[in-house]
């Protein structure tokens, strides 16, 4: 077991605002690492940096021994990091199945022109007739429990299920590391339990996970370790129970000044 | 299997109707309208590939049309290249320009891209106006050669009359339709639609939007250039007016009214609006105002307000209701 992902003194400035400040941490192979912190602590920014949505101002990111600091989002994904979004970013006019299939296209690293060629000269690549891809996509939909919606337009699916669809889509890229940005936001208690099960099932298959979560029940239950961000800085790290009782963390959540307690 | 059989039957019937039209309607004016409807169908289908399936608003599409027309005309007039090859040469040259226009699309989106594409077409229109040695400026190139006759045994097919040219255009439309349907139904098409629905989401699953955008701009421009070539050898006059914004606006209106992001929409829109515009032309002579643009604008507003999915959406809804009643 070694670190699959390491960040070294990662910093991101937006104009005068430092959203992520000097954050170093590593994520062990096979681990579920929880990332918590009050609103605006820089959690999503950190995930955006790792996934290549934008480059950091300072610091480096290493994935499986390779420097991915400056890699773009699509490259980062092909290296083995997939992500979901805080507010779902599914393909709303495609069906659930097509959403997952879309994630499998560039697995073959072909590029557009070779796909154009395929569309004329290789009948098997007409999506609905590609049995192998469809079978894989179907099994993923089944895995996250939404196979009932296979041919439904993603935009018409219930919100809770689009979050699952997004996870299925991310899994279709066969990631070694999955970044989950608040997978439980907007879910009711029953859906919450299902989501926890799902995340643990994914982890059990060997995928390392970095998860942002506000719902304490979820994050305490599934994380092997926790990292706490506050105003962009890492203020605590360690086992969930220990971090939860850390005075610094308690203060960050309840607010140092009294007005937050009212 | 029965659905497939029904599809094949439908195609055969449609093809038979298309082939038989000139035998039923012998009016040359009507055949002229049919040819123009076909050319605009190709233009609208290719524009829709960008706007409807990839979410790239290109308001310079007429430039590709014009480039194709000039290329095919100039090649035929100055080098004696067969117009049959010229059609494809026009498409290829337009595709090169399409690739060029693809580059700004990598950094710009929405209204910024739209304005850039208008500028692109406008610059090329001015080049066509002012490069008098090559294009004869605003006079345009007249006397563009006809498509050369095809000889099969004793039978010679000429392309002088509208009804003969009509078959060429029908073949062109079918060729375009085949290619675009193939592209949309493939992995390539799904990738484009994924980018249209959410670009950041598409990147997160390993799709590089830049390379796909360049490819789709190139392909879209190819078909517009091909349509330009078809026009050049039909009208036998190519002028800078082909590159003007109002042509793009016609294409946009046809795609919107027919149904953006569908295959049937552009065909439906192009055919119905070409016919409508001819009907309005006769009214214009009586009313002495440019009523065509007024009606187009009005139809566009009504479409956006009340039938976002265009005629295709309306037909779908009506069909669903009829089915539900039974």
XYZ file of C-alpha atoms in Angstrom:
588
model
C 0.000 0.000 0.000
C 1.396 3.353 -1.011
C 0.036 6.776 -1.757
C -1.900 6.874 -5.008
C -2.337 10.651 -4.917
C -0.139 13.268 -3.291
C -0.513 17.026 -3.259
C 2.393 19.165 -2.192
C 1.788 22.678 -0.851
C -1.130 23.192 -3.213
C -2.344 26.803 -3.449
C -5.018 28.443 -5.563
C -5.653 32.172 -5.675
C -8.715 33.711 -7.293
C -7.752 37.355 -7.596
C -7.172 38.423 -4.001
C -8.896 35.400 -2.512
C -6.876 32.355 -1.551
C -9.326 29.485 -1.926
C -6.805 26.732 -1.215
C -3.763 27.577 0.816
C -0.662 25.404 1.083
C -2.492 22.093 1.305
C -0.396 18.918 1.364
C -1.882 15.485 1.824
C -1.717 11.997 0.446
C -4.357 9.459 -0.318
C -3.475 5.813 0.206
C -4.272 3.094 -2.285
C -7.738 1.707 -1.580
C -8.591 4.341 0.967
C -11.745 6.416 1.435
C -10.537 9.855 2.406
C -13.167 12.299 3.649
C -12.784 16.004 2.987
C -14.834 18.224 5.286
C -14.984 21.836 6.285
C -17.456 24.706 6.577
C -18.944 26.338 3.484
C -16.359 28.167 1.442
C -13.481 26.220 2.962
C -12.097 25.353 -0.490
C -13.164 21.728 -0.703
C -14.624 21.883 -4.197
C -11.712 24.015 -5.375
C -9.353 21.296 -4.191
C -11.249 18.678 -6.204
C -11.278 20.982 -9.220
C -7.495 21.329 -8.951
C -6.934 17.592 -8.727
C -9.301 16.831 -11.612
C -7.633 19.438 -13.819
C -10.573 21.831 -14.158
C -8.030 24.629 -13.615
C -4.330 24.664 -12.679
C -3.079 25.568 -9.194
C -1.260 28.836 -8.531
C 1.462 26.995 -6.648
C 2.300 23.473 -5.615
C 2.212 20.092 -7.323
C -0.131 17.147 -7.699
C 1.265 13.646 -8.186
C -0.839 10.693 -9.252
C 0.739 7.240 -9.294
C 4.176 8.810 -9.399
C 3.330 11.046 -12.341
C 3.162 14.834 -12.106
C -0.345 15.832 -13.221
C -0.253 19.420 -11.939
C -0.699 21.020 -15.354
C -2.736 18.295 -17.071
C -6.153 19.221 -18.455
C -9.336 17.608 -17.178
C -9.681 15.124 -20.041
C -6.074 13.975 -19.684
C -6.429 13.566 -15.937
C -9.442 11.367 -16.558
C -7.667 9.156 -19.042
C -4.887 8.654 -16.475
C -7.415 7.152 -14.079
C -9.133 9.866 -12.052
C -12.884 10.315 -12.449
C -15.128 12.732 -10.638
C -18.688 13.766 -9.939
C -19.937 17.290 -9.441
C -21.612 19.097 -6.565
C -24.419 20.115 -8.895
C -24.865 17.255 -11.345
C -23.421 17.694 -14.801
C -25.112 14.927 -16.714
C -25.966 15.015 -20.417
C -29.614 15.900 -20.030
C -30.786 15.259 -23.600
C -29.127 11.852 -23.838
C -30.621 8.729 -22.305
C -29.157 7.231 -19.142
C -27.559 4.506 -21.219
C -26.036 6.993 -23.651
C -24.640 9.001 -20.737
C -22.683 5.968 -19.632
C -21.761 4.982 -23.184
C -20.378 8.455 -23.851
C -17.903 7.845 -21.052
C -16.666 4.690 -22.719
C -15.942 6.170 -26.146
C -12.561 7.665 -25.477
C -11.419 4.689 -23.427
C -10.017 3.514 -26.719
C -8.033 6.767 -27.120
C -9.059 7.132 -30.696
C -9.743 10.807 -31.219
C -12.450 12.336 -33.383
C -11.231 11.506 -36.878
C -10.849 7.848 -36.214
C -14.348 7.843 -34.720
C -15.651 9.588 -37.845
C -14.021 6.864 -39.907
C -15.564 4.202 -37.690
C -19.016 5.672 -38.052
C -18.875 5.017 -41.802
C -16.819 1.891 -42.126
C -17.328 -0.087 -38.964
C -20.972 -0.871 -38.458
C -20.320 -2.298 -35.010
C -19.590 1.169 -33.730
C -23.097 2.399 -34.271
C -23.798 2.753 -30.595
C -26.988 0.840 -30.171
C -25.565 -2.134 -31.995
C -22.313 -2.331 -30.094
C -23.339 -5.207 -27.869
C -20.216 -5.309 -25.740
C -20.300 -1.628 -24.762
C -24.033 -1.814 -24.135
C -23.588 -4.806 -21.855
C -20.927 -3.007 -19.846
C -23.048 0.141 -19.634
C -26.096 -1.874 -18.610
C -24.203 -3.600 -15.855
C -23.036 -0.222 -14.552
C -26.592 1.137 -14.531
C -27.594 -1.982 -12.662
C -24.694 -1.578 -10.243
C -25.852 1.908 -9.197
C -29.462 0.738 -9.226
C -31.020 2.760 -12.049
C -31.420 0.219 -14.840
C -35.150 0.994 -14.816
C -34.286 4.378 -16.337
C -32.020 2.967 -19.046
C -33.820 4.591 -21.979
C -35.149 7.640 -20.145
C -33.782 11.061 -21.053
C -31.405 11.921 -18.232
C -33.007 15.356 -17.907
C -36.313 13.719 -16.954
C -34.884 11.545 -14.185
C -35.425 12.319 -10.471
C -32.558 14.367 -9.050
C -31.405 11.717 -6.593
C -31.021 9.244 -9.419
C -29.088 11.627 -11.641
C -26.470 11.689 -8.883
C -26.235 7.924 -9.251
C -26.114 8.231 -13.021
C -23.181 10.593 -12.663
C -21.406 7.999 -10.530
C -22.122 5.292 -13.111
C -20.746 7.567 -15.820
C -17.599 8.205 -13.790
C -17.160 4.470 -13.164
C -17.458 3.778 -16.885
C -14.064 5.426 -17.330
C -12.617 2.711 -15.048
C -10.991 5.083 -12.562
C -8.416 4.104 -9.986
C -9.377 7.162 -7.990
C -12.887 8.563 -7.730
C -13.510 12.124 -6.563
C -17.018 12.554 -5.160
C -18.225 16.096 -4.563
C -21.120 15.896 -2.113
C -22.757 12.727 -3.427
C -25.474 12.978 -0.763
C -26.576 16.586 -1.161
C -30.296 16.871 -1.815
C -31.050 13.277 -0.869
C -33.648 12.156 1.683
C -32.662 9.840 4.594
C -33.696 6.656 2.781
C -31.715 7.617 -0.313
C -28.780 8.488 1.951
C -28.405 4.924 3.197
C -28.446 3.662 -0.368
C -25.742 6.138 -1.312
C -23.492 5.004 1.554
C -23.898 1.385 0.474
C -23.058 2.304 -3.087
C -19.876 4.177 -2.160
C -18.720 1.288 -0.004
C -19.459 -1.143 -2.814
C -17.319 0.905 -5.192
C -14.495 1.046 -2.673
C -14.720 -2.687 -2.095
C -13.872 -3.192 -5.766
C -10.543 -1.515 -5.167
C -11.256 2.068 -6.215
C -9.718 4.720 -3.990
C -12.121 7.517 -3.094
C -11.838 11.160 -2.119
C -15.191 12.377 -0.878
C -16.534 15.792 0.100
C -19.568 15.563 2.280
C -21.617 17.769 4.569
C -23.787 15.040 5.990
C -21.845 13.916 9.067
C -23.625 10.590 9.272
C -22.303 9.722 5.834
C -18.764 10.977 6.164
C -18.165 9.559 9.667
C -19.551 6.213 8.621
C -17.487 5.558 5.539
C -14.223 7.496 5.721
C -11.070 5.735 6.763
C -9.460 9.101 7.401
C -10.608 12.709 7.382
C -9.055 15.974 6.282
C -10.527 19.250 7.506
C -10.205 22.447 5.503
C -10.924 25.873 6.948
C -10.462 29.063 4.942
C -8.443 27.058 2.433
C -6.013 25.635 4.978
C -5.730 22.116 6.259
C -6.398 22.339 10.008
C -6.709 18.673 10.917
C -6.090 15.211 9.532
C -6.531 11.739 10.925
C -9.026 9.148 12.031
C -12.640 10.298 11.983
C -13.252 10.025 15.747
C -10.090 11.914 16.604
C -10.714 14.662 14.073
C -14.315 15.013 15.154
C -13.249 15.846 18.687
C -10.326 18.079 17.725
C -10.893 21.469 19.409
C -9.677 23.320 16.303
C -12.281 21.546 14.168
C -15.055 22.139 16.671
C -14.184 25.808 16.683
C -14.135 25.990 12.873
C -17.572 24.433 12.654
C -19.223 26.281 15.522
C -17.402 29.493 14.834
C -14.808 31.099 17.067
C -16.936 34.165 17.562
C -20.118 33.881 19.523
C -22.599 35.084 16.905
C -22.480 31.817 15.011
C -23.913 29.998 17.995
C -27.198 31.902 18.005
C -37.207 -6.666 -37.316
C -40.652 -5.354 -38.275
C -39.634 -1.833 -37.296
C -36.624 -2.164 -39.553
C -38.760 -3.471 -42.405
C -41.175 -0.582 -41.969
C -38.242 1.824 -42.087
C -36.938 0.354 -45.321
C -40.418 0.492 -46.849
C -40.755 4.122 -45.777
C -37.461 4.962 -47.465
C -38.495 3.213 -50.670
C -41.787 5.097 -50.770
C -40.067 8.423 -50.088
C -37.504 7.730 -52.795
C -40.198 6.763 -55.291
C -42.112 9.974 -54.584
C -38.946 12.038 -55.015
C -38.166 10.335 -58.330
C -41.698 10.689 -59.637
C -42.264 14.354 -58.727
C -40.789 15.743 -62.010
C -43.068 13.463 -64.025
C -46.170 14.746 -62.274
C -45.233 18.402 -62.038
C -43.639 19.558 -65.245
C -43.597 23.243 -64.409
C -40.030 24.589 -64.663
C -40.606 27.221 -61.984
C -41.729 24.556 -59.533
C -38.677 22.435 -60.310
C -36.496 25.477 -59.698
C -38.032 25.809 -56.225
C -37.475 22.104 -55.600
C -33.788 22.419 -56.492
C -33.347 25.386 -54.150
C -35.193 23.534 -51.383
C -32.730 20.662 -51.810
C -29.701 22.955 -51.664
C -31.030 24.627 -48.535
C -31.766 21.235 -47.002
C -28.080 20.361 -47.289
C -27.105 23.725 -45.820
C -29.530 23.391 -42.931
C -28.543 19.802 -42.179
C -24.896 20.776 -42.029
C -25.555 23.867 -39.888
C -27.622 21.773 -37.543
C -24.696 19.409 -37.017
C -22.914 22.330 -35.376
C -25.749 24.197 -33.691
C -28.172 21.408 -32.909
C -25.843 18.559 -32.074
C -22.698 20.250 -30.813
C -24.136 23.477 -29.419
C -21.845 25.725 -31.480
C -23.659 28.780 -32.814
C -22.091 29.479 -36.205
C -23.514 32.578 -37.870
C -20.996 32.470 -40.690
C -22.261 29.356 -42.400
C -23.025 31.236 -45.625
C -19.277 31.809 -46.004
C -18.734 28.067 -46.502
C -21.588 28.040 -49.006
C -19.974 30.889 -50.917
C -16.484 29.369 -50.754
C -17.803 26.119 -52.182
C -19.617 27.943 -54.966
C -16.599 30.089 -55.923
C -14.178 27.182 -55.735
C -16.235 24.929 -57.956
C -16.997 27.759 -60.405
C -13.418 29.039 -60.649
C -11.950 25.547 -61.031
C -14.379 24.748 -63.834
C -13.877 28.081 -65.626
C -10.113 28.472 -65.290
C -8.716 24.944 -65.138
C -11.489 23.077 -66.906
C -11.894 20.698 -63.995
C -15.020 18.601 -64.311
C -17.814 20.252 -62.309
C -18.583 16.826 -60.847
C -15.202 16.866 -59.140
C -15.623 20.578 -58.498
C -18.587 19.903 -56.205
C -16.318 17.912 -53.908
C -13.376 20.242 -54.370
C -15.664 23.074 -53.236
C -16.558 21.044 -50.186
C -12.911 20.332 -49.395
C -11.814 23.966 -49.680
C -14.761 24.993 -47.491
C -13.706 22.299 -45.008
C -10.248 23.872 -44.747
C -11.903 27.194 -43.920
C -14.173 25.355 -41.487
C -11.117 24.035 -39.688
C -9.828 27.623 -39.508
C -13.083 28.861 -38.003
C -12.909 25.966 -35.550
C -9.892 27.468 -33.807
C -11.628 30.523 -32.308
C -14.411 28.166 -31.220
C -11.923 26.476 -28.902
C -11.712 29.584 -26.750
C -15.041 31.283 -27.373
C -18.587 30.189 -26.774
C -22.122 31.518 -26.963
C -22.547 35.103 -28.189
C -18.775 35.686 -28.476
C -18.414 32.811 -30.881
C -21.507 33.950 -32.787
C -20.063 37.427 -33.316
C -16.693 36.022 -34.368
C -18.348 33.820 -36.981
C -20.287 36.782 -38.376
C -17.001 38.660 -38.693
C -15.393 35.679 -40.410
C -18.119 35.531 -43.067
C -18.167 39.282 -43.522
C -14.389 39.415 -44.103
C -14.615 36.671 -46.713
C -17.536 38.420 -48.396
C -15.419 41.575 -48.669
C -12.558 39.543 -50.099
C -14.941 38.170 -52.724
C -16.102 41.724 -53.455
C -12.608 43.156 -53.836
C -10.482 40.403 -55.324
C -11.683 41.441 -58.754
C -9.046 39.472 -60.734
C -10.309 36.209 -59.357
C -13.962 36.830 -58.583
C -14.902 39.776 -60.831
C -16.030 41.548 -57.648
C -19.630 42.509 -57.212
C -20.439 41.567 -60.812
C -19.911 37.968 -59.824
C -18.872 35.090 -62.016
C -21.417 34.499 -64.717
C -21.547 31.685 -67.218
C -20.443 29.018 -64.812
C -20.384 25.780 -66.846
C -23.164 23.256 -66.475
C -22.533 19.821 -65.039
C -21.068 17.785 -67.881
C -23.493 15.304 -69.483
C -23.390 11.685 -68.428
C -23.405 9.052 -71.175
C -24.670 5.580 -70.413
C -24.595 3.608 -73.647
C -26.804 5.404 -76.142
C -28.561 7.428 -73.467
C -27.145 10.832 -72.600
C -28.273 12.690 -69.511
C -27.997 16.463 -69.846
C -28.184 18.872 -66.928
C -29.614 21.849 -68.691
C -33.178 21.790 -67.458
C -34.265 22.154 -63.834
C -35.879 18.734 -63.778
C -32.613 17.057 -64.715
C -30.660 19.026 -62.175
C -33.303 18.137 -59.617
C -32.075 14.531 -59.603
C -28.524 15.669 -58.926
C -29.708 17.676 -55.950
C -31.834 14.813 -54.642
C -28.742 12.606 -54.819
C -26.777 15.317 -53.011
C -29.392 15.553 -50.262
C -29.437 11.779 -49.829
C -25.644 11.679 -49.689
C -25.620 14.393 -47.001
C -28.453 12.775 -45.103
C -26.712 9.410 -45.137
C -23.430 10.849 -43.863
C -24.979 12.974 -41.132
C -27.252 10.199 -39.903
C -24.273 7.884 -39.757
C -22.235 10.419 -37.807
C -24.990 11.253 -35.336
C -25.779 7.625 -34.621
C -22.166 6.726 -33.908
C -19.839 7.145 -30.950
C -18.711 10.366 -32.583
C -22.285 11.707 -32.491
C -22.816 10.792 -28.863
C -19.594 12.572 -27.988
C -20.777 15.717 -29.756
C -24.107 15.638 -27.943
C -22.382 15.081 -24.620
C -20.312 18.211 -25.230
C -23.426 20.132 -26.179
C -25.239 19.161 -22.984
C -22.325 19.797 -20.629
C -18.794 20.545 -21.719
C -17.219 20.258 -18.248
C -19.048 16.982 -17.763
C -17.706 15.745 -21.083
C -14.156 16.657 -20.123
C -14.556 14.810 -16.849
C -15.000 11.554 -18.756
C -11.935 12.007 -20.922
C -13.367 13.810 -23.939
C -11.104 16.504 -25.344
C -13.605 19.096 -26.609
C -11.033 20.959 -28.708
C -10.293 18.150 -31.112
C -13.976 17.298 -31.504
C -14.915 20.915 -32.172
C -12.305 21.222 -34.913
C -13.542 18.003 -36.494
C -17.196 18.985 -36.473
C -16.537 22.489 -37.848
C -14.582 20.885 -40.690
C -17.307 18.366 -41.499
C -20.109 20.900 -41.294
C -18.237 23.270 -43.619
C -17.606 20.481 -46.115
C -21.320 19.935 -46.693
C -22.038 23.658 -46.908
C -19.301 23.954 -49.542
C -20.765 21.006 -51.396
C -24.147 22.779 -51.427
C -22.375 25.878 -52.745
C -20.981 23.895 -55.660
C -24.419 22.517 -56.444
C -25.754 26.052 -56.508
C -22.946 27.395 -58.702
C -23.523 24.951 -61.548
C -27.263 25.345 -61.280
C -27.640 29.128 -61.110
C -24.523 29.581 -63.280
C -23.908 32.831 -61.418
C -21.794 33.165 -58.296
C -21.664 36.499 -56.504
C -20.432 37.789 -53.116
C -24.059 37.967 -52.034
C -23.880 34.201 -51.385
C -21.680 34.848 -48.363
C -24.015 37.441 -46.856
C -25.453 37.154 -43.379
C -29.045 36.916 -44.575
C -28.330 33.510 -46.084
C -27.120 32.239 -42.721
C -30.207 33.762 -41.162
C -32.387 31.807 -43.606
C -30.578 28.599 -42.668
C -30.958 29.344 -38.962
C -34.674 30.043 -39.340
C -35.198 26.821 -41.275
C -33.385 24.756 -38.649
C -35.194 26.406 -35.743
C -38.655 26.127 -37.270
C -38.053 22.561 -38.416
C -36.579 21.451 -35.108
C -33.042 21.990 -33.838
C -31.005 18.911 -33.021
C -33.097 16.515 -35.079
C -32.540 14.972 -38.500
C -36.054 15.519 -39.869
C -36.252 19.111 -38.604
C -33.823 20.736 -41.037
C -35.380 18.908 -43.989
C -38.880 19.931 -42.984
C -37.815 23.505 -42.254
C -35.812 23.966 -45.441
C -38.517 22.587 -47.726
C -41.443 24.416 -46.127
C -39.660 27.758 -45.858
C -38.324 27.633 -49.407
C -41.867 27.119 -50.654
C -43.204 29.807 -48.314
C -40.569 32.274 -49.416
C -41.555 31.808 -53.070
C -45.191 32.351 -52.162
C -44.265 35.527 -50.338
C -42.196 36.722 -53.285
C -45.323 37.119 -55.386
C -46.950 39.019 -52.536
C -43.951 41.299 -52.312
C -44.574 42.481 -55.851
C -48.076 43.546 -54.877
C -47.322 44.976 -51.427
C -43.975 46.586 -52.369
C -42.442 45.773 -48.980
C -39.889 43.165 -47.946
C -42.501 40.981 -46.324
C -40.394 37.806 -46.449
C -38.024 38.918 -43.693
C -40.919 40.133 -41.574
C -42.645 36.762 -41.815
C -39.416 34.874 -41.143
C -38.738 36.939 -38.049
C -42.280 36.477 -36.811
C -42.161 32.717 -37.366
C -38.866 32.520 -35.530
C -40.263 34.364 -32.512
C -43.383 32.194 -32.470
C -41.254 29.061 -32.692
C -39.082 30.111 -29.777
C -42.089 31.102 -27.672
C -44.521 28.292 -28.380
C -42.772 25.383 -30.058
C -39.178 25.102 -28.956
C -38.813 21.757 -30.617
C -40.062 23.086 -33.936
C -42.348 21.376 -36.409
C -40.850 18.011 -35.504
C -41.862 18.546 -31.876
C -45.395 19.543 -32.882
C -45.774 16.482 -35.094
C -44.443 14.258 -32.313
C -46.947 15.677 -29.823
C -49.881 15.350 -32.188
C -48.822 11.792 -33.032
C -48.552 10.911 -29.343
C -52.034 12.333 -28.734
C -53.549 10.438 -31.650
C -51.938 7.250 -30.407
C -53.120 7.921 -26.864
C -56.725 8.366 -27.991
C -56.840 4.991 -29.627
